[in-house]
mmCIF file of C-alpha atoms in Angstrom:
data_model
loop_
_atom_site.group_PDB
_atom_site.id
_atom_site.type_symbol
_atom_site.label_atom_id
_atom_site.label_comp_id
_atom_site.label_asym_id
_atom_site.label_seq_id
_atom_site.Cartn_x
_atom_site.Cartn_y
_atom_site.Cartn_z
ATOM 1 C CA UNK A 23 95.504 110.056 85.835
ATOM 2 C CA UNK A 24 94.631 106.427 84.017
ATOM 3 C CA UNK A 25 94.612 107.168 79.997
ATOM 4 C CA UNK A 26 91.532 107.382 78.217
ATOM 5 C CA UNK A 27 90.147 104.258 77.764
ATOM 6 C CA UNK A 28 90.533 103.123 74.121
ATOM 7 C CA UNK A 29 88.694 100.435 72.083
ATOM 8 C CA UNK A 30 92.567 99.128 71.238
ATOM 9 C CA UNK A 31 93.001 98.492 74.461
ATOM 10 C CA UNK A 32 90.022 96.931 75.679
ATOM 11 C CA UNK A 33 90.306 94.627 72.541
ATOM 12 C CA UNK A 34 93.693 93.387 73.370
ATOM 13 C CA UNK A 35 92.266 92.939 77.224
ATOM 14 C CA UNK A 36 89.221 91.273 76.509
ATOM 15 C CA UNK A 37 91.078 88.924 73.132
ATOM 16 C CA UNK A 38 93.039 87.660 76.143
ATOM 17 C CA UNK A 39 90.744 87.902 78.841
ATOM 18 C CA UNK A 40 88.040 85.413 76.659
ATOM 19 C CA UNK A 41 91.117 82.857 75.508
ATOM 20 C CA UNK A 42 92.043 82.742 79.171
ATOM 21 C CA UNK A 43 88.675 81.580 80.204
ATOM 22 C CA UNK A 44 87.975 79.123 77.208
ATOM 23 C CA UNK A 45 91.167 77.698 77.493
ATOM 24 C CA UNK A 46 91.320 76.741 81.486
ATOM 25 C CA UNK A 47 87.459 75.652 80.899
ATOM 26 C CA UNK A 48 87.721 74.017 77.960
ATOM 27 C CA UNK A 49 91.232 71.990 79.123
ATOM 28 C CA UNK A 50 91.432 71.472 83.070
ATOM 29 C CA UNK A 51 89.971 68.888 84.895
ATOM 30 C CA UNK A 52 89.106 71.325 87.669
ATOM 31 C CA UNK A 53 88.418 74.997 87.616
ATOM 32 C CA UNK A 54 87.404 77.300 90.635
ATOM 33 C CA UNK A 55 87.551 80.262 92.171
ATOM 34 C CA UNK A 56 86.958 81.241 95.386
ATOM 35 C CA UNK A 57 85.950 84.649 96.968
ATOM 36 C CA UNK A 58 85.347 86.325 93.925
ATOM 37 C CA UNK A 59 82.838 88.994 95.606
ATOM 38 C CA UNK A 60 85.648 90.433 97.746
ATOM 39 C CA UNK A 61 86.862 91.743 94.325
ATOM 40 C CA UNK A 62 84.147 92.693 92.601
ATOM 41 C CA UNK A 63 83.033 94.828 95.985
ATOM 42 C CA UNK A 64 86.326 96.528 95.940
ATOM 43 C CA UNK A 65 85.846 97.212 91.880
ATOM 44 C CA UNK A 66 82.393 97.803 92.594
ATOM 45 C CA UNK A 67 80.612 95.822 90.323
ATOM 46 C CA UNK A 68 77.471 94.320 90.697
ATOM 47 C CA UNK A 69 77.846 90.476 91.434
ATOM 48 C CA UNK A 70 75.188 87.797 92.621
ATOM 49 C CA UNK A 71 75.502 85.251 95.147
ATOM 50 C CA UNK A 72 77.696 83.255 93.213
ATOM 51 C CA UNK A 73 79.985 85.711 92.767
ATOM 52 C CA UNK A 74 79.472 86.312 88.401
ATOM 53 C CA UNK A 75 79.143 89.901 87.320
ATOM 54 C CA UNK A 76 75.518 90.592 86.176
ATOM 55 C CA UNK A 77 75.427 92.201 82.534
ATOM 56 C CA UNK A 78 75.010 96.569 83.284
ATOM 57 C CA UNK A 79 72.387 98.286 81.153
ATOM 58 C CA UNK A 80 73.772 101.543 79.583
ATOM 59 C CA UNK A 81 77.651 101.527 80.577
ATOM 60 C CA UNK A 82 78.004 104.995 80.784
ATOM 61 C CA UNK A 83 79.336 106.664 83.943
ATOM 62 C CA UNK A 84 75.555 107.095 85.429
ATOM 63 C CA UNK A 85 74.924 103.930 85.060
ATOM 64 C CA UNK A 86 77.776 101.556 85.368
ATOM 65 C CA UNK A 87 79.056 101.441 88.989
ATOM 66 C CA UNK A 88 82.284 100.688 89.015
ATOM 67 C CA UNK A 89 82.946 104.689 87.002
ATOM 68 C CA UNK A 90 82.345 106.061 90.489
ATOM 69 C CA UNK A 91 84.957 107.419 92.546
ATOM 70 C CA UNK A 92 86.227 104.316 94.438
ATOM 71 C CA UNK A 93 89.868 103.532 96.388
ATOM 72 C CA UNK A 94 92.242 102.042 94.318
ATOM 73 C CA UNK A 95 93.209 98.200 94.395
ATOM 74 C CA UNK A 96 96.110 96.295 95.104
ATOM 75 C CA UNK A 97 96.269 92.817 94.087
ATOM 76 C CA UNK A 98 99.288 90.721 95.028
ATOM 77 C CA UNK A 99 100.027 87.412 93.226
ATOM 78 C CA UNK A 100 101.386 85.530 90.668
ATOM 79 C CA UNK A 101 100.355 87.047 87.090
ATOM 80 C CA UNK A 102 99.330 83.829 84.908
ATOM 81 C CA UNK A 103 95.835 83.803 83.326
ATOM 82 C CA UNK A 104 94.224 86.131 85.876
ATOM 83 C CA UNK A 105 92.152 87.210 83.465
ATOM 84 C CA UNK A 106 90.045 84.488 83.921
ATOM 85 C CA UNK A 107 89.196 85.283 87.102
ATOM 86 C CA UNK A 108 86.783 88.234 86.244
ATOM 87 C CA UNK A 109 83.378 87.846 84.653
ATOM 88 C CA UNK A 110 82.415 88.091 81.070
ATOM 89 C CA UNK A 111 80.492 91.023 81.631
ATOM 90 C CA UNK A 112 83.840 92.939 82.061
ATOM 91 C CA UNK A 113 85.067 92.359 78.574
ATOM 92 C CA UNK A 114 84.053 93.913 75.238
ATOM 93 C CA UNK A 115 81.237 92.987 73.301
ATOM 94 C CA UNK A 116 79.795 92.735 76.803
ATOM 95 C CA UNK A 117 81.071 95.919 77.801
ATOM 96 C CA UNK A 118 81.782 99.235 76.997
ATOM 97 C CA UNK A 119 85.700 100.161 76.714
ATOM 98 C CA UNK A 120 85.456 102.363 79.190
ATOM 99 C CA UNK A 121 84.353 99.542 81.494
ATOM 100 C CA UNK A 122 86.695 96.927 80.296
ATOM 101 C CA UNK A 123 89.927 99.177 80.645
ATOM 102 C CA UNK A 124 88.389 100.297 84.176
ATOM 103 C CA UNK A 125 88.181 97.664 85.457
ATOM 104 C CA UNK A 126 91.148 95.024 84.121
ATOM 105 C CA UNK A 127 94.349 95.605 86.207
ATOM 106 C CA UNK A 128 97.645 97.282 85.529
ATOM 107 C CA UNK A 129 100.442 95.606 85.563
ATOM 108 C CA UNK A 130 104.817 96.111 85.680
ATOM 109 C CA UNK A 131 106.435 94.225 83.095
ATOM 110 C CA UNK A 132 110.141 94.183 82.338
ATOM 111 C CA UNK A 133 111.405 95.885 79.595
ATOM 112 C CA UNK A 134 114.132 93.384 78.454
ATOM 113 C CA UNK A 135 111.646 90.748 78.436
ATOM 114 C CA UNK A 136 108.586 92.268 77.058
ATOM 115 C CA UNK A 137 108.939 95.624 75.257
ATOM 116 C CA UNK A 138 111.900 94.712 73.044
ATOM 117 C CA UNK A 139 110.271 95.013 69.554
ATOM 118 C CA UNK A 140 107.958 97.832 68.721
ATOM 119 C CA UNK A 141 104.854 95.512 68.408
ATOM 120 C CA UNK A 142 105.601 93.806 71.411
ATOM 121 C CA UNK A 143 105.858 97.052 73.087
ATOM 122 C CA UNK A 144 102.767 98.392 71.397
ATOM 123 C CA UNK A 145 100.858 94.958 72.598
ATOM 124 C CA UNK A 146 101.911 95.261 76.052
ATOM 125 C CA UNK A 147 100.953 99.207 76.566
ATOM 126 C CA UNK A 148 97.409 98.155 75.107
ATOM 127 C CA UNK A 149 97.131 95.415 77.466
ATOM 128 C CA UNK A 150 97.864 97.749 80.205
ATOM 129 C CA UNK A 151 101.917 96.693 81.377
ATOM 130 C CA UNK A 152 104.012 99.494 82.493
ATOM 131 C CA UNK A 153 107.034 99.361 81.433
ATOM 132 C CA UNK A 154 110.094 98.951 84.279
ATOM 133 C CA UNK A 155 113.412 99.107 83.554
ATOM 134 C CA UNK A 156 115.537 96.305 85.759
ATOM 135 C CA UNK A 157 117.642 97.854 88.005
ATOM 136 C CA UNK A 158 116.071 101.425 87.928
ATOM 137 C CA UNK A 159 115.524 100.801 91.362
ATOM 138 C CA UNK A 160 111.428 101.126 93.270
ATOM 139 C CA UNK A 161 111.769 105.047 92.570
ATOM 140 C CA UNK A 162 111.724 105.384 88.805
ATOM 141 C CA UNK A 163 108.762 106.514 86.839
ATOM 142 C CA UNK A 164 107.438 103.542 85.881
ATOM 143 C CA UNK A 165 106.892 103.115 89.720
ATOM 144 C CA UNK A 166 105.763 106.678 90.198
ATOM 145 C CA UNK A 167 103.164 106.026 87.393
ATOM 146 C CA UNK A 168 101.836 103.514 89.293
ATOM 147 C CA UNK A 169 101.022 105.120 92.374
ATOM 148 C CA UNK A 170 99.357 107.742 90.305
ATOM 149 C CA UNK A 171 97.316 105.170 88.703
ATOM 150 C CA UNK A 172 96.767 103.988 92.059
ATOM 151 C CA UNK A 173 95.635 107.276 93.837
ATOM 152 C CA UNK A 174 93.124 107.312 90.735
ATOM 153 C CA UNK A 175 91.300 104.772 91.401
ATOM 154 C CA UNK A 176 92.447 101.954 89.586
ATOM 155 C CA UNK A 177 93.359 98.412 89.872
ATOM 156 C CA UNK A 178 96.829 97.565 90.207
ATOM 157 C CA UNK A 179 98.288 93.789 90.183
ATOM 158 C CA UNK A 180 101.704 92.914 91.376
ATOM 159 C CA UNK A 181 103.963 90.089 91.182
ATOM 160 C CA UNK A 182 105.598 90.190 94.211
ATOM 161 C CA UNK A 183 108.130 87.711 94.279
ATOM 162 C CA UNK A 184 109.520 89.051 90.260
ATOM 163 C CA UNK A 185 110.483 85.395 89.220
ATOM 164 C CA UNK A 186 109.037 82.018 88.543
ATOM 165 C CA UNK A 187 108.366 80.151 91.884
ATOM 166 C CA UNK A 188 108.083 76.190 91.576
ATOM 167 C CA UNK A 189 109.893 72.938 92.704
ATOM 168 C CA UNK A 190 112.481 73.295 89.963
ATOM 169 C CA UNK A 191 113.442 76.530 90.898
ATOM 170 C CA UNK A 192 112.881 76.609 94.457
ATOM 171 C CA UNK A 193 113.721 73.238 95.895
ATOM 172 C CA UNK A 194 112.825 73.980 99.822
ATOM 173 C CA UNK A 195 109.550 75.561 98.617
ATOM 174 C CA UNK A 196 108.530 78.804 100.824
ATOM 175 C CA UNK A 197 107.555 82.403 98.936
ATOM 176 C CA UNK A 198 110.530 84.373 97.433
ATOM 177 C CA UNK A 199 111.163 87.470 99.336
ATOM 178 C CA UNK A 200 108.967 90.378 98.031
ATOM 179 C CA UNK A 201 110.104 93.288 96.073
ATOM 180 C CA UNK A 202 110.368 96.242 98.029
ATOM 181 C CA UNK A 203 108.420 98.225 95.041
ATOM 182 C CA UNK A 204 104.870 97.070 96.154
ATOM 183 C CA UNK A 205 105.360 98.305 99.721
ATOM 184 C CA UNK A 206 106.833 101.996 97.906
ATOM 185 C CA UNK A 207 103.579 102.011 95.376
ATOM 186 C CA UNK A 208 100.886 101.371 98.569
ATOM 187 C CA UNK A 209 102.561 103.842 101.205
ATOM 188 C CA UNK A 210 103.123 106.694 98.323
ATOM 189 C CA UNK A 211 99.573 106.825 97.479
ATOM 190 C CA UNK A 212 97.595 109.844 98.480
ATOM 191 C CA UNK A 213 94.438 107.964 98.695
ATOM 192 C CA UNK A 214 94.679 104.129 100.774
ATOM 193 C CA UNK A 215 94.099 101.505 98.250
ATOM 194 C CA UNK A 216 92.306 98.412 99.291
ATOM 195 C CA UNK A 217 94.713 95.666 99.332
ATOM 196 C CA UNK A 218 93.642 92.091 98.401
ATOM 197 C CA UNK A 219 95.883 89.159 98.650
ATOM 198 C CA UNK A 220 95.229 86.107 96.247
ATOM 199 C CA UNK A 221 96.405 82.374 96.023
ATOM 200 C CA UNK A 222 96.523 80.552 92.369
ATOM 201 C CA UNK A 223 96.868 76.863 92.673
ATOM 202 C CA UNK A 224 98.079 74.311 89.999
ATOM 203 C CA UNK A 225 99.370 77.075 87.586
ATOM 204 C CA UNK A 226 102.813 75.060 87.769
ATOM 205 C CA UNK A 227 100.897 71.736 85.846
ATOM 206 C CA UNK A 228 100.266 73.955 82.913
ATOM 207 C CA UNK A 229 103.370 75.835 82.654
ATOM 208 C CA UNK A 230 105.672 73.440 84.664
ATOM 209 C CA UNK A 231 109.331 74.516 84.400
ATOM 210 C CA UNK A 232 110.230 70.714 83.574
ATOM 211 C CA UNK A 233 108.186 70.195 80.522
ATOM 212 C CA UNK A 234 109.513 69.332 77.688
ATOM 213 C CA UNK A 235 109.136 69.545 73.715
ATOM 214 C CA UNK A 236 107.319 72.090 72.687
ATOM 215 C CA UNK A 237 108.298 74.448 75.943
ATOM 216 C CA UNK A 238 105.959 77.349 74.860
ATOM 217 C CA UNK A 239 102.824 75.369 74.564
ATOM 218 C CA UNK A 240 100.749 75.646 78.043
ATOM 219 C CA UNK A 241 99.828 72.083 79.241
ATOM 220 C CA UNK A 242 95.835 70.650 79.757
ATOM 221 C CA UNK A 243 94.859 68.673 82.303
ATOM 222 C CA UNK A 244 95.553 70.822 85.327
ATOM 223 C CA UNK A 245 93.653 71.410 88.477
ATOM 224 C CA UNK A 246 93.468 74.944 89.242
ATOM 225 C CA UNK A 247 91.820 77.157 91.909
ATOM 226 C CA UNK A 248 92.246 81.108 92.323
ATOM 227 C CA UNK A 249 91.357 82.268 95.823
ATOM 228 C CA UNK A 250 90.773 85.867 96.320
ATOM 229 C CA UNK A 251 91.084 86.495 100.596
ATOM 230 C CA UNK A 252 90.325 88.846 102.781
ATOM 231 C CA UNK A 253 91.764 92.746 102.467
ATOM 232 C CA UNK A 254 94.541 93.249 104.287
ATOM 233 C CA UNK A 255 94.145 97.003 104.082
ATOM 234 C CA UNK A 256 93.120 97.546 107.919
ATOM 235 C CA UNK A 257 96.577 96.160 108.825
ATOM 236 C CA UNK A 258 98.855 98.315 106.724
ATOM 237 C CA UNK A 259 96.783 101.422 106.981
ATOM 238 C CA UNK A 260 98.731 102.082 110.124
ATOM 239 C CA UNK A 261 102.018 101.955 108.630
ATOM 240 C CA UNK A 262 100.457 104.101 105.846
ATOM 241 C CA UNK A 263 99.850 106.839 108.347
ATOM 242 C CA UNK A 264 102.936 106.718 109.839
ATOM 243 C CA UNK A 265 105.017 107.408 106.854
ATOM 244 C CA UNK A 266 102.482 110.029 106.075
ATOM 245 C CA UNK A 267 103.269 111.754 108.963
ATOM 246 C CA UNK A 268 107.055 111.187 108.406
ATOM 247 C CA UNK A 269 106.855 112.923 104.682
ATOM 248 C CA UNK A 270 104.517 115.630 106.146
ATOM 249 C CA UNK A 271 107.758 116.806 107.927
ATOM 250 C CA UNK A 272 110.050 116.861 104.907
ATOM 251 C CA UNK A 273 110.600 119.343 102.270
ATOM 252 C CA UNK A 274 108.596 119.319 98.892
ATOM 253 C CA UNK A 275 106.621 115.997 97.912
ATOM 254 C CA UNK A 276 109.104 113.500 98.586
ATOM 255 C CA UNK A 277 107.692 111.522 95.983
ATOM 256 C CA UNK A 278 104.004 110.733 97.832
ATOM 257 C CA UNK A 279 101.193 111.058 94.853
ATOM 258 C CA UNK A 280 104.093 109.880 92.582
ATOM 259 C CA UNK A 281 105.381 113.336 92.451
ATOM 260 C CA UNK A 282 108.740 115.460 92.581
ATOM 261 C CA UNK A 283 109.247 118.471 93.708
ATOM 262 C CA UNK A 284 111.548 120.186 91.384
ATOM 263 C CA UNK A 285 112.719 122.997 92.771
ATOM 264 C CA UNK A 286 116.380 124.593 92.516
ATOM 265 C CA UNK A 287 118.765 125.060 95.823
ATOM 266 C CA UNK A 288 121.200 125.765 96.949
ATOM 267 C CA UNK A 289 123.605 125.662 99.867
ATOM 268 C CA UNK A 290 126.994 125.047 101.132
ATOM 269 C CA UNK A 291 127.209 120.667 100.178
ATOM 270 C CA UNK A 292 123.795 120.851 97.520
ATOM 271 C CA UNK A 293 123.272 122.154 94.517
ATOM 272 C CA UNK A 294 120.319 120.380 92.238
ATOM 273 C CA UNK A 295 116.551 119.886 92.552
ATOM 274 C CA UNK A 296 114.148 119.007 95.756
ATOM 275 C CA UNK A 297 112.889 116.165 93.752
ATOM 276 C CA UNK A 298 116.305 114.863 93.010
ATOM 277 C CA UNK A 299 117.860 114.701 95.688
ATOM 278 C CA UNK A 300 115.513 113.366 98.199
ATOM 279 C CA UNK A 301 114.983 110.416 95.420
ATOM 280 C CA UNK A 302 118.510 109.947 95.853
ATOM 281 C CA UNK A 303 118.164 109.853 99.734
ATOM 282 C CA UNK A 304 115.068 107.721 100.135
ATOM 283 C CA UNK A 305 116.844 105.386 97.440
ATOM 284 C CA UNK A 306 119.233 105.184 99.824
ATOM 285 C CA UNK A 307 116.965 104.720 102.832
ATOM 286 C CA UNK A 308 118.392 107.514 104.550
ATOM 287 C CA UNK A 309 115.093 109.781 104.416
ATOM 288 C CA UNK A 310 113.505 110.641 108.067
ATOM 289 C CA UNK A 311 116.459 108.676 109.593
ATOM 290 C CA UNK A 312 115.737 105.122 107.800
ATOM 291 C CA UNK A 313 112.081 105.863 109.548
ATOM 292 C CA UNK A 314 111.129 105.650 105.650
ATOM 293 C CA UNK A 315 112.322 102.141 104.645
ATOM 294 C CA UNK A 316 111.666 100.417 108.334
ATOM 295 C CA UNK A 317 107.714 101.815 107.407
ATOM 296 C CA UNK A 318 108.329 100.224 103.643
ATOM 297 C CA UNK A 319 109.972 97.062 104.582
ATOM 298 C CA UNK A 320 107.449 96.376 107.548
ATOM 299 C CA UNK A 321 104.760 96.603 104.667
ATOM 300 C CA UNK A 322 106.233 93.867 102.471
ATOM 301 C CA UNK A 323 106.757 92.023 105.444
ATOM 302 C CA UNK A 324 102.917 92.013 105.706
ATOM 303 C CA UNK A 325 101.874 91.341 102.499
ATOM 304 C CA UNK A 326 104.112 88.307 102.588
ATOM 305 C CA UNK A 327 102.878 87.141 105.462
ATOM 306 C CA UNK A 328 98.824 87.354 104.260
ATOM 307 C CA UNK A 329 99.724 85.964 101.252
ATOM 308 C CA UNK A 330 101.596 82.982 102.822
ATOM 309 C CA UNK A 331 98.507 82.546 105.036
ATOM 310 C CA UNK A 332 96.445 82.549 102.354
ATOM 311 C CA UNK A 333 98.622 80.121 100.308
ATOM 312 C CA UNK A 334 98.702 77.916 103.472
ATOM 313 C CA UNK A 335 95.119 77.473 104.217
ATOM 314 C CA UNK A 336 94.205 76.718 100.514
ATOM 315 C CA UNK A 337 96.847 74.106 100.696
ATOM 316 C CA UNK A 338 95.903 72.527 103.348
ATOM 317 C CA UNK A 339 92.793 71.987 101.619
ATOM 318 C CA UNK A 340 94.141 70.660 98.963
ATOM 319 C CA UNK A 341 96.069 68.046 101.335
ATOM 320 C CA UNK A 342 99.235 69.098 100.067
ATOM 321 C CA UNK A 343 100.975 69.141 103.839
ATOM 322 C CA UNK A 344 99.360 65.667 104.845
ATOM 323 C CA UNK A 345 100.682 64.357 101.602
ATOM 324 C CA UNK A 346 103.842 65.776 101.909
ATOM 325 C CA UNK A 347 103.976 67.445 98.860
ATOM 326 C CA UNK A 348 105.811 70.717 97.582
ATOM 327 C CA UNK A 349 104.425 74.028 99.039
ATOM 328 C CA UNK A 350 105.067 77.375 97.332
ATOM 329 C CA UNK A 351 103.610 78.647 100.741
ATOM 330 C CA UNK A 352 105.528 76.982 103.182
ATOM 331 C CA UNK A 353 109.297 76.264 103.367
ATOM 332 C CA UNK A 354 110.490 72.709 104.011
ATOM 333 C CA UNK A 355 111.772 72.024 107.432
ATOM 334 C CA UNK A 356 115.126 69.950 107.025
ATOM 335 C CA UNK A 357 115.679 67.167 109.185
ATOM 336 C CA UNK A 358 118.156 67.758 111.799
#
């Protein structure tokens, strides 16, 4: 279950959210964002043709939308500002807490990086980061709380590659592969989340790993675009079902729901818990045969592959191919 919804917390999110905004409006050349509607429909909030949330009277459960049982959502993209991307009619004094915290995603965050003093830690909770601990591998419980999160309904954003993609850091250009953790949180849910890939364009001018003196400060100037595409759900629903029907044969919970079972047994090579030791074995990828990881890897492999297509067709737009410019969707082809 998703925490009560504090005012705290949908301080800290809408502080941010609102700095977001004014700052890419107030310093870019360009600003624009595309498919917007496919978002809102999946949060469930009322939008108009342009795609802006109208204002809710009375953003109590009976009247707000978006507080009615709905799938959860799976974003998939790079992390940077995306708070700009919703309207102001999410964010407190526009909305109610409950409504802000509803519907602003949950994110992973590192722990070395951004829970290592107690405020930062107490920031990041607020602004809705779970914290994941590097190298606890895609079945620890900051993972499991996200697929509960998930089954409940809310909106969960991932950063799928796990590290900064630009020309500095990635020469050749092409997506990173994607962490294996996405594909875990998606199949593990009880309920199918809708699962929305989305392209941000010209991040790298404001935070560009070459600038120089001073490093923290973002840059203006920038041209920017977020593109929210089409759901991919209907093509990893499939895969979905067929792991469900793989766990449906095992013993206990096997960790679908984000649960455990933890029950004692016994025999002649075990002795420990259910829960235990098939985390152990689908860590492992042993579980159902390796049935469990082919389903898991086959499901990154997707969402790579929409959000490269994604990434593709808004650069091509942008005429980055023709100009033969650097493509974070697209790896270079080498001469021969």
């Amino acid at each position: 279950m998703a925490r009560p919804a504090t005012f705290a917390s949908a301080l800290t999110l809408s502080t941010i959210a609102l700095a977001s905004k004014t700052f890419l409006r107030l310093t870019t050349k360009k600003y624009e964002v595309n498919g917007l509607p496919i978002l809102l429909d999946a949060l469930r909030i009322p939008h108009d043709g342009k795609g802006k949330g109208k204002a809710i009277e009375g953003l109590e459960k009976d009247g707000d939308t978006s507080q009615l049982s709905r799938r959860g959502i799976v974003t998939v993209c790079d992390d940077p500002m995306m708070w700009s991307l919703m309207p102001l009619s999410t964010y407190f004094p526009f909305a109610t807490p409950s409504h802000t915290c509803r519907n602003s995603r949950w994110t992973l965050g590192a722990s070395d990086i951004m829970f290592t003093k107690p405020l930062h830690s107490r920031f990041f909770n607020l602004g809705q980061v779970i914290e994941t601990h590097r190298g606890g591998g895609i079945f620890q419980p900051a993972v499991d709380r996200a697929v509960k999160l998930l089954q409940d309904g809310s909106w969960i954003h991932i950063f799928p590659e796990g590290r900064v993609n630009q020309e500095p850091t990635n020469p050749d250009g092409g997506l990173f592969r994607f962490k294996w953790g996405i594909g875990r949180i998606i199949m593990d849910s009880k309920v199918m989340p809708e699962i929305i890939p989305i392209w941000i364009s010209g991040f790298d001018q404001i935070l560009d790993e070459r600038r120089g003196w001073p490093k923290p400060i973002p840059r203006p100037g920038a041209k920017i675009s977020i593109t929210v595409g089409q759901p991919l759900t209907s093509q990893i629903e499939p895969l979905v079902k067929a792991w469900r029907a793989l766990a449906d044969k095992e013993v206990g919970t096997v960790g679908v729901g984000g649960d455990w079972k933890q029950e004692q047994i016994r025999d002649t090579d075990t002795l420990g818990h259910v829960g235990d030791v098939q985390k152990e074995i689908r860590s492992k990828g042993d579980l159902s045969d390796g049935r469990e990881k082919e389903v898991r890897i086959k499901i990154t492999e997707l969402l790579q592959q929409g959000v490269s297509d994604l990434g593709k067709e808004v650069e091509a737009k942008e005429g980055r191919f023709e100009k033969g410019l650097w493509s974070q969707s697209t790896k270079r082809v080498k001469p021969e």
